[in-house]
Amino acid sequence: MKKYILISPWSKMLRDNSYNPKNYPHWKEVVRDLVNSYDIVQVGVDGEEQLVHDFRIDLYLSEVAELIVKSYLWISVDNFLPHLAHLLKKQGIVLWGESDPLIFGYPENLNLLKSRDYLRKDQFGIWDGRKHRPEIFVDPEVVIKAVRG
Amino acid sequence: MSDKELIIVANGCTDNTKEYLTELSEDERLPHYSWMWFDEPTGAPRALNEGIMAAQGEYILLLNNDVKFLKQRKDQIIKMHLKEFEKDPKVGIVGPIISHCVPIDRDFIIFFCAMIPKKLFEEVGLLDEIFSPGAGEDVDFCVKAMDLGYKIAIAGAIEDTRPGLYVGSVPIWHKGEGTVHDEELIKDWPTSFKRNARILAERYPPESGVVRMEERKHILCAIPTKNRYHTTLPLAIASVISQTMKPDRLIIYDDGEHKDLRQFPTYMYLFKSLDDAKIMWNVEYTDGKGQHRAHQKSNTSGYDLVWRLDDDTYAMPDVLEKLYSHIKDDDKVGAVAGSVITPGEEAKDITFATGLFDINSMSNIQWRKGKGVVEVEHLYSSFLYRANIAHYNLELSKVAHREETMFSHELFLKGYKLLVDRSAITYHYRNPEGGIRTERDGRLWEHDEQIFRKQIDKWGYKLIALSHGLGDHFAFMNIIPKLLKKYRKLIMFVTYPEVFEDIENVEIRPLAYAQKWGVNEKGLYEWCTLYNWKRSIVEAYEKIYLD
């Protein structure tokens, strides 16, 4: 297997089954660019949108941990994966929207935040009912450049 | 006293005894009076020997200093004793009370009052001072005399025996052990007593060849009881009598109406059976404040092992023998229990609790019979334990909720193994009458539960509930090393148990059980909102749990 990039593209679906506002809206563009140079492995749960051929669903945490450790790089939104990666001392890229990387992130990662102006005021409130705003996320070129750089 | 010699041997006295003895020298009623003085305590055997050697009379009446002659005809006590020597020339020792020395299975005259011909001391020898400070020298002397062909005899007659009290026809009152329990006079009497018993056991092994002291290891059976006199208490006592291996003593701690059980035929038969089974026994009235207090008394009574039974249980005949077999040769075993089952209501679960923190969520492994021996972290109801290592919590209320859990877990934390031999069966009837089951005030149980929770804190356990998302569980992992420096063990009630698997000193339980332990989650997000938190959630966790 070539060097692979591990992606964890989605945050947990909300209770009302709506799209989580933390989800990065430009995954397809990123994947389209990177897939020629890298194997890409996606982790997630059954029911989430599949972005790549190698989509591994409902893994044990130990299996996810192994994928993180053996990856060339991981890219994630603000979900569980950056926290697990921090414990495994594996750096990666986190794509932020409204949640604050200073609170929920780790400094060793590359935290891509378009602007602190877009951060929600109530960082500890629930996400249910919040509208997804694609414009507050960095452009896919920024992500691609970060990976290749 | 004109024809009698009085010799007093004072040793180790610190009061005005000397002045009193000096005054007696002036008493014209005591023409043949003398006294000896030893500044330091000599022990009873030596003190008696000094008097024996100095005595001039044909017969010597030995008396303890905690006796009192009651109203009597002139020389009645003396004559009652002398009469026995006149009746049978083979009699060598006479006294008001014959007792039985269980370790060596021999009778003897208790030397609080005993008449012995002076010449017998020349034949047998003086009292053996190895038994100092006392207890055993009378047994030893009587056995030596009997082995030379002499007999022992009772002066007068025994009229009645009661638990811990003898009533005879000799007009004398004896307080009994009036000196030995004063720690300022005699240090650690129980240890001394046991040592002397072992000396006797080694010197005079019973005819069976079995040295019962070594076999039994001084086992005390303790049955606290409350108002179950006519229901299940007799069953518990009967089961003790039927044991293939007998305890040395049974103490019934009456925490209820303090009835005189001798008035009931059932108990007269049981007491006689205990006597016949050579199990010493007595009934002790306690203060009605709960069985844990009685258990603490038995725990500190000087026995090596205590076998505790509830007053609504029946132990199958092989229970004590089985329990003892696990503890006698393994110093690392602190306590052993068996299955304690309610007939007809045996627990039917598939998995059973062995850990302390399973008690609110699973059936106890003791509640169902089975095979094998299992190690556990706490014990329930009836078990055999090493005494005077752990202690019962006397802050508990009279319902003594969690008393045996706290006690046995303390043994566990001191490094001892707790075992359950599932084949040793005790029936537990959960008698609805008497005991704690008549208590209706729920506040008593709440009080004790709070004591238990505080004890859990004192033991160094930290109970934590986490209901947050998976990412927050991982974030919490960052502070676990620091928490484990502060606490003995973390008990974590979590949504994602797999996050914390295989971490030493971290036990995981489902979040649903947190409430049963009174553990409320310290809402991370609520806390952060309250304090307008701007730093990382790992630092927030540190602030909440480590500050």
XYZ file of C-alpha atoms in Angstrom:
696
model
C 0.000 0.000 0.000
C 1.302 3.437 -0.860
C 1.559 6.089 1.755
C -1.985 6.855 2.692
C -3.768 9.863 3.985
C -6.414 9.180 6.563
C -9.481 11.380 6.441
C -12.249 11.712 8.980
C -14.497 14.066 7.081
C -17.686 14.163 9.124
C -18.773 15.172 12.579
C -21.506 13.270 14.324
C -24.942 13.678 12.779
C -27.176 15.882 14.892
C -30.148 14.580 16.812
C -32.557 15.988 14.259
C -30.564 14.190 11.548
C -29.449 17.484 10.081
C -25.987 18.192 8.738
C -23.448 19.028 11.393
C -22.281 22.645 11.055
C -18.708 21.474 11.760
C -18.538 19.454 8.521
C -16.100 20.750 5.882
C -17.992 21.503 2.668
C -15.177 21.056 0.110
C -14.038 17.479 0.686
C -14.764 16.339 -2.840
C -12.414 18.947 -4.348
C -9.676 18.035 -1.898
C -10.034 14.318 -2.484
C -10.181 14.771 -6.266
C -6.805 16.455 -6.175
C -5.040 14.244 -3.661
C -6.239 10.858 -4.859
C -3.798 10.827 -7.750
C -0.839 11.088 -5.443
C -1.959 9.332 -2.337
C -4.020 6.438 -1.187
C -6.805 7.869 0.831
C -8.560 5.974 3.585
C -11.783 7.316 5.009
C -13.065 6.357 8.467
C -16.589 6.918 9.631
C -19.829 5.248 10.567
C -22.472 3.530 8.533
C -24.728 6.071 6.805
C -22.120 8.767 6.259
C -21.278 9.946 2.794
C -18.510 7.957 1.179
C -15.828 10.078 -0.445
C -13.206 7.517 -1.422
C -13.081 3.923 -2.447
C -11.436 2.743 0.778
C -14.134 3.664 3.282
C -13.863 1.824 6.562
C -16.933 2.041 8.661
C -17.683 1.231 12.276
C -14.138 0.331 13.225
C -13.041 -0.385 16.748
C -11.160 2.484 18.283
C -8.037 0.357 18.350
C -8.324 -0.104 14.590
C -8.743 3.633 14.052
C -5.728 4.216 16.263
C -3.667 1.850 14.163
C -4.700 3.668 10.978
C -3.717 6.995 12.511
C -0.317 5.755 13.579
C 0.473 4.172 10.208
C -0.834 7.065 8.111
C 1.319 9.499 6.255
C -1.004 12.239 7.386
C -4.495 12.604 8.731
C -7.034 15.268 7.997
C -10.123 15.736 10.058
C -12.874 18.095 11.039
C -13.520 18.926 14.701
C -14.550 15.462 15.822
C -13.022 12.693 17.955
C -10.078 11.946 15.675
C -7.798 14.902 16.583
C -8.220 14.014 20.240
C -7.233 10.401 19.630
C -4.348 11.499 17.443
C -3.086 13.804 20.186
C -2.898 10.840 22.575
C -1.042 8.921 19.872
C 1.281 11.877 19.350
C 0.508 11.960 15.653
C 0.132 15.385 14.086
C -2.357 16.189 11.383
C -4.551 18.805 9.811
C -7.831 19.985 11.320
C -10.422 21.923 9.367
C -12.255 24.398 11.572
C -15.432 26.410 11.110
C -17.281 27.851 14.103
C -15.589 25.908 16.908
C -12.453 27.399 18.432
C -9.185 25.500 17.903
C -7.755 27.172 20.993
C -10.372 25.376 23.069
C -11.049 22.154 21.187
C -7.812 21.744 19.257
C -4.164 20.982 19.909
C -1.291 23.300 19.017
C 0.863 20.599 17.432
C -1.619 20.201 14.569
C -2.044 22.420 11.565
C -5.307 24.098 12.434
C -6.910 25.654 9.369
C -9.368 28.341 10.412
C -10.557 30.937 7.955
C -11.157 33.636 10.545
C -11.781 33.926 14.268
C -14.577 36.299 13.308
C -16.619 33.249 12.317
C -16.315 31.525 15.672
C -19.605 31.052 17.471
C -20.009 33.115 20.605
C -21.262 30.262 22.711
C -18.529 27.721 22.184
C -20.096 25.237 24.614
C -23.649 25.366 23.356
C -25.372 22.575 21.493
C -25.067 22.313 17.720
C -28.587 21.216 17.035
C -30.495 23.835 15.080
C -27.447 25.709 13.886
C -27.196 26.381 10.180
C -24.266 25.039 8.211
C -22.276 27.931 6.685
C -19.880 26.765 3.959
C -18.366 30.206 3.526
C -16.667 30.162 6.914
C -14.342 27.303 5.976
C -10.997 27.621 4.186
C -10.910 27.008 0.441
C -9.928 23.541 -0.787
C -6.742 24.940 -2.306
C -5.578 25.873 1.184
C -6.048 22.297 2.331
C -4.341 20.849 -0.721
C -1.413 23.201 -0.312
C -1.124 22.263 3.351
C -1.016 18.567 2.462
C 1.493 18.914 -0.340
C 3.537 21.405 1.597
C -8.417 -17.365 113.112
C -6.680 -18.320 116.400
C -5.890 -21.759 115.011
C -5.232 -20.682 111.480
C -2.292 -19.060 109.797
C -2.906 -16.165 107.407
C -0.198 -15.287 104.878
C -0.656 -12.457 102.431
C 1.758 -12.045 99.528
C 1.551 -8.501 98.161
C 3.305 -7.874 94.861
C 3.356 -4.792 92.660
C 0.873 -2.873 94.836
C 0.740 0.852 94.242
C -2.097 1.841 96.537
C -2.279 1.848 100.353
C -2.032 -1.934 100.646
C 1.183 -1.703 102.602
C -0.394 0.498 105.231
C -3.378 -1.819 105.443
C -1.234 -4.918 105.834
C 0.831 -3.196 108.502
C -2.310 -2.292 110.406
C -3.480 -5.893 110.292
C -0.375 -6.848 112.245
C -1.945 -5.056 115.211
C -5.157 -7.072 114.947
C -5.317 -9.401 117.900
C -7.711 -11.673 116.028
C -4.842 -12.696 113.763
C -2.180 -14.179 116.028
C -0.668 -16.185 113.171
C -0.598 -13.493 110.538
C 2.313 -12.620 108.298
C 2.766 -10.825 105.047
C 5.331 -10.548 102.301
C 6.036 -7.562 100.144
C 7.378 -7.430 96.573
C 7.675 -4.015 94.964
C 7.233 -5.398 91.464
C 4.470 -7.734 90.278
C 5.669 -11.309 90.546
C 2.753 -12.960 88.840
C 0.283 -15.201 90.624
C 2.293 -18.482 90.479
C 5.341 -17.012 92.211
C 3.307 -15.096 94.750
C 1.399 -18.262 95.663
C 4.638 -20.271 95.840
C 6.142 -17.789 98.262
C 3.135 -18.214 100.523
C 3.156 -22.005 100.148
C 6.799 -22.245 101.114
C 6.255 -20.078 104.163
C 3.115 -21.898 105.321
C 3.321 -24.098 108.390
C -0.130 -25.684 108.318
C -1.098 -29.194 107.222
C -3.530 -27.870 104.637
C -3.154 -24.738 102.597
C -6.182 -22.794 101.315
C -5.119 -20.734 98.306
C -7.234 -17.637 97.707
C -7.219 -14.942 95.028
C -7.435 -11.286 95.999
C -10.828 -10.856 94.252
C -12.748 -13.201 96.536
C -14.999 -12.420 99.435
C -16.198 -14.789 102.105
C -19.964 -14.519 102.380
C -21.976 -14.828 105.571
C -21.429 -18.334 106.933
C -21.289 -20.482 110.004
C -17.953 -20.545 111.813
C -15.256 -22.117 109.621
C -17.890 -23.312 107.180
C -15.689 -22.875 104.100
C -12.744 -24.616 105.743
C -14.892 -27.498 106.954
C -16.572 -27.965 103.588
C -13.170 -28.392 101.983
C -11.689 -30.601 104.694
C -14.700 -32.896 104.514
C -13.695 -34.018 101.018
C -10.230 -35.074 102.150
C -11.812 -37.032 104.988
C -14.228 -38.769 102.634
C -11.549 -40.023 100.295
C -7.808 -40.194 101.094
C -7.070 -40.126 97.395
C -8.361 -36.571 97.116
C -5.499 -34.166 96.645
C -7.141 -30.864 95.696
C -10.517 -29.486 96.732
C -12.264 -26.322 95.622
C -15.712 -24.808 95.092
C -15.551 -25.085 91.316
C -14.370 -27.757 88.903
C -13.764 -26.465 85.411
C -12.769 -28.120 82.182
C -9.676 -27.166 80.236
C -10.788 -27.548 76.637
C -7.367 -27.578 74.934
C -6.261 -30.624 76.896
C -9.678 -32.088 77.666
C -8.994 -32.361 81.409
C -10.880 -31.167 84.464
C -9.252 -29.027 87.119
C -9.993 -27.014 90.249
C -9.838 -23.277 89.680
C -7.325 -21.839 92.116
C -9.294 -18.731 93.063
C -10.081 -20.951 96.045
C -8.425 -24.325 96.470
C -7.357 -26.391 99.459
C -4.274 -28.581 99.054
C -2.334 -30.606 101.645
C 1.108 -29.087 102.177
C 2.720 -32.464 101.581
C 1.238 -32.630 98.076
C 3.449 -29.729 97.080
C 6.447 -31.754 98.193
C 5.342 -34.588 95.928
C 4.092 -32.644 92.899
C 6.248 -29.559 93.225
C 5.328 -25.934 93.506
C 3.225 -24.102 90.924
C 5.039 -23.728 87.624
C 5.998 -20.081 87.267
C 6.202 -20.420 83.499
C 2.518 -19.567 83.590
C 3.163 -16.117 84.988
C 1.348 -13.710 85.209
C -1.292 -16.376 85.690
C -3.826 -18.792 84.167
C -2.825 -22.343 83.585
C -0.808 -22.976 86.747
C -3.891 -24.456 88.388
C -4.570 -26.706 85.406
C -0.952 -27.809 85.337
C -0.814 -28.605 89.065
C -4.105 -30.516 89.018
C -3.066 -32.599 86.015
C 0.284 -33.416 87.598
C -1.463 -34.444 90.811
C -4.037 -36.550 88.966
C -1.328 -38.208 86.926
C 0.228 -39.265 90.256
C -3.055 -40.889 91.242
C -4.711 -38.117 93.204
C -8.244 -36.901 92.710
C -9.786 -33.477 92.581
C -13.086 -32.819 94.353
C -15.705 -30.129 94.690
C -16.374 -28.676 98.105
C -20.116 -28.645 98.629
C -22.106 -28.814 95.420
C -22.584 -26.871 92.230
C -26.134 -25.575 92.231
C -26.350 -23.917 88.873
C -24.249 -22.912 85.951
C -25.004 -19.863 83.911
C -23.163 -18.277 81.053
C -19.887 -17.075 82.587
C -21.090 -17.581 86.175
C -21.054 -20.564 88.521
C -23.235 -20.904 91.559
C -22.176 -23.353 94.204
C -22.934 -23.999 97.853
C -19.610 -22.743 99.233
C -20.239 -19.265 100.738
C -17.649 -17.440 98.699
C -17.935 -14.796 96.012
C -15.341 -14.511 93.249
C -15.309 -11.575 90.862
C -13.196 -13.449 88.354
C -10.170 -12.103 86.461
C -10.275 -9.046 88.686
C -6.692 -8.050 87.915
C -5.798 -9.313 84.487
C -7.928 -6.942 82.426
C -6.297 -3.847 83.903
C -3.754 -2.931 81.207
C -1.746 -0.971 83.751
C -1.250 -4.089 85.813
C -0.999 -6.750 83.130
C -0.142 -5.958 79.511
C -1.889 -7.841 76.723
C -3.628 -10.451 78.799
C -5.193 -12.216 75.766
C -1.753 -12.960 74.304
C -0.501 -14.225 77.643
C -3.575 -16.391 78.051
C -3.139 -17.918 74.613
C 0.521 -18.597 75.269
C -0.281 -20.454 78.458
C -2.959 -22.464 76.741
C -0.423 -23.542 74.132
C 2.030 -24.578 76.833
C -0.652 -26.765 78.364
C -1.610 -28.179 74.997
C 1.970 -29.127 74.246
C 2.520 -30.588 77.692
C -0.666 -32.577 77.880
C -1.898 -33.578 74.446
C -5.330 -35.206 74.785
C -5.559 -38.973 74.559
C -6.758 -38.727 70.974
C -3.328 -37.406 70.098
C -4.872 -34.328 68.594
C -3.744 -31.044 70.038
C -6.966 -29.164 69.723
C -5.442 -25.768 70.400
C -3.285 -26.018 67.294
C -6.099 -27.416 65.175
C -8.687 -24.881 66.118
C -6.565 -21.795 66.026
C -8.753 -20.076 68.578
C -11.825 -19.614 66.496
C -14.608 -17.507 67.892
C -18.079 -17.811 66.392
C -19.960 -14.534 66.746
C -23.731 -14.376 66.286
C -25.241 -10.942 66.888
C -28.968 -11.261 67.340
C -32.017 -9.077 67.718
C -35.421 -10.428 68.667
C -35.209 -13.646 66.694
C -35.209 -15.820 69.780
C -38.056 -18.044 68.675
C -37.555 -18.054 64.938
C -34.133 -18.408 63.384
C -31.575 -17.890 66.151
C -31.911 -21.508 67.345
C -31.189 -22.650 63.801
C -27.986 -20.651 63.692
C -26.851 -22.072 67.031
C -27.766 -25.605 66.010
C -25.697 -25.240 62.869
C -22.675 -24.260 64.973
C -23.115 -27.375 67.110
C -23.283 -29.532 63.990
C -20.052 -28.316 62.461
C -17.534 -31.014 61.586
C -14.943 -28.586 62.863
C -16.012 -26.781 66.002
C -15.174 -23.208 66.955
C -13.581 -22.759 70.361
C -16.275 -20.441 71.584
C -19.655 -19.151 70.545
C -20.753 -15.737 71.715
C -24.334 -14.707 71.152
C -24.537 -10.928 71.246
C -28.068 -10.037 72.231
C -28.773 -6.601 70.806
C -32.512 -6.870 71.410
C -34.655 -7.539 74.449
C -31.894 -9.130 76.540
C -33.905 -12.203 77.343
C -32.627 -14.838 79.729
C -32.509 -17.673 77.229
C -32.121 -20.296 79.937
C -35.815 -20.025 80.658
C -36.662 -21.508 77.267
C -36.369 -25.278 76.831
C -35.096 -24.913 73.256
C -32.094 -22.986 74.498
C -31.473 -25.264 77.464
C -31.154 -28.109 74.999
C -28.943 -26.046 72.725
C -26.694 -24.963 75.602
C -26.344 -28.521 76.797
C -25.480 -29.583 73.286
C -22.843 -26.844 73.072
C -21.375 -28.133 76.341
C -21.375 -31.667 75.047
C -19.723 -30.533 71.815
C -17.082 -28.846 73.998
C -17.815 -25.444 72.524
C -17.476 -22.781 75.167
C -20.277 -20.297 74.951
C -21.777 -17.241 76.509
C -24.460 -14.668 75.885
C -23.474 -11.046 75.986
C -25.970 -8.208 76.141
C -25.087 -5.329 73.850
C -26.379 -1.802 73.658
C -28.945 -2.055 70.852
C -26.905 0.149 68.590
C -26.262 -2.367 65.882
C -24.564 -5.627 65.100
C -21.392 -3.927 63.888
C -20.611 -3.041 67.484
C -20.931 -6.659 68.504
C -18.733 -7.656 65.591
C -16.093 -5.180 66.670
C -16.143 -6.693 70.158
C -15.586 -10.128 68.730
C -12.934 -8.752 66.404
C -10.907 -7.472 69.353
C -11.636 -10.288 71.784
C -8.211 -11.878 71.476
C -9.118 -14.714 69.128
C -7.053 -15.388 66.025
C -10.060 -15.939 63.808
C -13.700 -14.946 63.994
C -16.450 -16.778 62.182
C -19.402 -14.447 61.920
C -22.885 -15.780 61.383
C -26.144 -13.898 61.039
C -28.933 -14.908 63.396
C -31.109 -15.958 60.473
C -28.682 -18.371 58.875
C -27.956 -22.059 58.981
C -24.459 -23.140 58.034
C -24.137 -26.599 56.540
C -21.970 -28.874 58.717
C -18.840 -28.589 56.611
C -18.794 -24.802 56.300
C -16.305 -23.900 59.013
C -14.001 -26.748 58.050
C -14.037 -25.656 54.423
C -13.506 -21.990 55.210
C -10.721 -22.790 57.648
C -8.930 -24.970 55.128
C -8.235 -21.897 52.971
C -6.955 -19.682 55.747
C -4.996 -21.952 58.055
C -1.895 -22.363 55.920
C -1.953 -19.182 53.875
C -1.017 -16.011 55.702
C -2.083 -13.981 52.714
C -5.731 -14.948 53.095
C -7.552 -12.454 55.255
C -11.068 -13.817 55.081
C -13.030 -16.631 53.514
C -16.729 -16.848 52.823
C -18.998 -19.401 51.297
C -22.165 -19.173 49.312
C -24.871 -17.515 51.363
C -28.118 -18.319 49.658
C -31.782 -17.853 50.366
C -33.418 -21.203 49.681
C -35.922 -20.938 46.883
C -34.655 -17.482 45.942
C -31.157 -18.175 44.771
C -29.865 -15.509 42.393
C -30.221 -16.554 38.786
C -27.935 -14.049 37.096
C -25.356 -15.205 34.630
C -22.616 -12.894 35.819
C -21.904 -12.019 39.401
C -20.122 -9.274 41.217
C -16.724 -9.803 42.726
C -15.566 -6.193 42.756
C -16.512 -3.496 45.222
C -17.965 -1.251 42.556
C -20.278 -3.892 41.204
C -22.384 -4.019 44.324
C -25.008 -1.635 43.020
C -25.354 -3.266 39.646
C -24.876 -7.026 39.930
C -25.806 -9.884 42.198
C -23.113 -10.862 44.668
C -21.293 -14.045 43.777
C -22.081 -15.396 47.224
C -25.789 -15.390 46.443
C -25.614 -18.500 44.318
C -23.903 -21.786 44.999
C -21.373 -23.055 42.543
C -17.971 -24.614 42.187
C -14.514 -23.393 42.826
C -12.860 -20.701 44.886
C -13.009 -17.108 43.713
C -11.081 -14.044 44.827
C -13.226 -11.020 45.573
C -12.878 -7.496 46.907
C -15.460 -7.656 49.663
C -17.604 -10.189 51.499
C -21.213 -10.479 52.498
C -23.000 -11.733 55.587
C -21.210 -14.784 56.958
C -17.454 -15.385 56.725
C -14.337 -16.409 58.640
C -11.726 -13.712 59.074
C -8.424 -12.905 60.739
C -9.219 -10.849 63.771
C -7.929 -7.471 64.842
C -6.534 -6.416 61.472
C -9.428 -4.446 60.007
C -12.036 -2.718 62.130
C -15.740 -2.141 61.930
C -16.954 1.389 61.365
C -18.725 2.391 64.544
C -20.174 5.543 62.989
C -22.833 3.450 61.270
C -26.396 3.531 62.520
C -28.120 0.620 64.194
C -29.029 -0.880 60.837
C -25.304 -1.150 60.091
C -25.830 -0.963 56.340
C -22.616 -1.833 54.436
C -20.808 -2.885 57.654
C -19.402 -6.103 56.294
C -18.568 -4.560 52.920
C -16.481 -1.830 54.518
C -14.871 -4.216 56.977
C -13.903 -6.849 54.452
C -12.742 -4.331 51.874
C -10.454 -2.793 54.453
C -8.850 -6.223 54.855
C -8.482 -6.362 51.093
C -6.821 -2.961 50.955
C -4.375 -4.071 53.641
C -3.109 -6.633 51.165
C -5.073 -9.713 52.189
C -6.911 -11.997 49.825
C -10.618 -12.444 50.252
C -11.919 -15.762 49.012
C -15.317 -17.266 48.337
C -15.514 -21.051 48.428
C -18.717 -21.501 46.533
C -19.198 -25.061 47.743
C -19.485 -24.002 51.416
C -23.174 -23.295 51.783
C -24.913 -21.236 54.428
C -28.640 -20.733 54.147
C -29.783 -17.196 54.783
C -33.477 -16.957 55.586
C -33.763 -13.164 55.534
C -36.123 -13.392 58.461
C -38.652 -10.526 58.170
C -39.057 -10.514 61.939
C -36.401 -9.023 64.112
C -32.973 -7.856 63.094
C -32.782 -4.738 60.991
C -35.822 -5.724 58.951
C -38.145 -4.190 61.496
C -36.461 -0.821 61.087
C -38.501 1.444 58.848
C -36.628 4.700 58.971
C -35.004 5.078 55.584
C -32.798 7.841 56.914
C -30.769 5.238 58.777
C -29.810 3.558 55.508
C -29.123 6.921 53.899
C -26.899 7.886 56.799
C -24.919 4.685 56.450
C -24.682 5.035 52.688
C -23.122 8.455 53.177
C -20.634 6.946 55.617
C -19.835 4.350 52.987
C -19.350 6.976 50.269
C -17.064 8.974 52.538
C -15.092 5.841 53.239
C -14.698 5.269 49.531
C -13.136 8.731 49.308
C -10.879 7.997 52.269
C -9.723 4.808 50.635
C -8.520 6.890 47.721
C -11.069 5.949 45.097
C -12.275 8.664 42.744
C -15.643 8.159 41.079
C -16.119 10.057 37.838
C -19.020 10.224 35.420
C -18.497 11.273 31.787
C -21.462 11.658 29.504
C -19.701 13.745 26.883
C -18.827 12.936 23.324
C -16.123 10.589 22.180
C -13.679 13.427 21.599
C -14.172 14.679 25.137
C -13.505 11.181 26.466
C -10.179 11.231 24.672
C -9.458 14.712 25.977
C -10.117 13.434 29.516
C -7.529 10.738 28.971
C -4.882 13.454 29.127
C -5.471 14.051 32.825
C -5.637 10.430 33.922
C -1.927 10.169 34.793
C -2.258 13.145 37.126
C -5.453 11.756 38.637
C -3.746 8.449 39.346
C -1.015 10.237 41.237
C -3.690 11.703 43.453
C -6.013 8.707 43.821
C -5.615 4.994 44.375
C -8.020 4.081 41.597
C -10.460 5.774 39.247
C -13.928 4.334 38.855
C -15.266 5.791 35.649
C -18.879 5.726 34.569
C -18.643 6.555 30.882
C -20.460 6.560 27.582
C -17.519 5.123 25.657
C -15.874 2.482 27.860
C -13.520 1.354 25.120
C -11.589 4.616 25.450
C -10.407 3.648 28.927
C -9.850 -0.065 28.500
C -6.735 -1.690 29.888
C -5.542 1.286 31.888
C -4.122 0.141 35.195
C -6.056 1.345 38.226
C -8.961 2.530 36.120
C -12.207 0.590 36.355
C -14.939 1.238 33.848
C -18.656 1.011 34.454
C -21.573 1.978 32.240
C -22.709 5.563 32.682
C -26.170 4.322 33.689
C -24.776 3.116 37.028
C -23.339 6.485 38.055
C -26.520 7.565 39.720
C -26.583 4.455 41.910
C -23.309 5.650 43.353
C -24.495 9.213 43.725
C -22.014 10.357 41.119
C -23.121 13.307 39.084
C -21.158 14.360 36.120
C -19.380 17.619 36.573
C -20.850 19.005 33.356
C -17.829 20.115 31.414
C -19.665 22.394 29.050
C -21.839 23.876 31.769
C -18.755 24.590 33.803
C -16.952 26.164 30.857
C -19.974 28.337 30.103
C -20.288 29.372 33.725
C -16.653 30.440 33.874
C -16.496 31.833 30.309
C -13.676 29.431 29.642
C -11.269 30.376 26.894
C -8.554 27.777 27.320
C -8.404 24.184 26.176
C -10.840 21.555 27.380
C -7.933 19.508 28.726
C -7.069 22.430 30.955
C -10.755 22.713 31.880
C -10.746 19.066 32.980
C -7.636 19.702 35.043
C -9.296 22.623 36.723
C -12.449 20.655 37.501
C -10.889 17.400 38.683
C -7.465 18.279 39.962
C -7.804 21.632 41.626
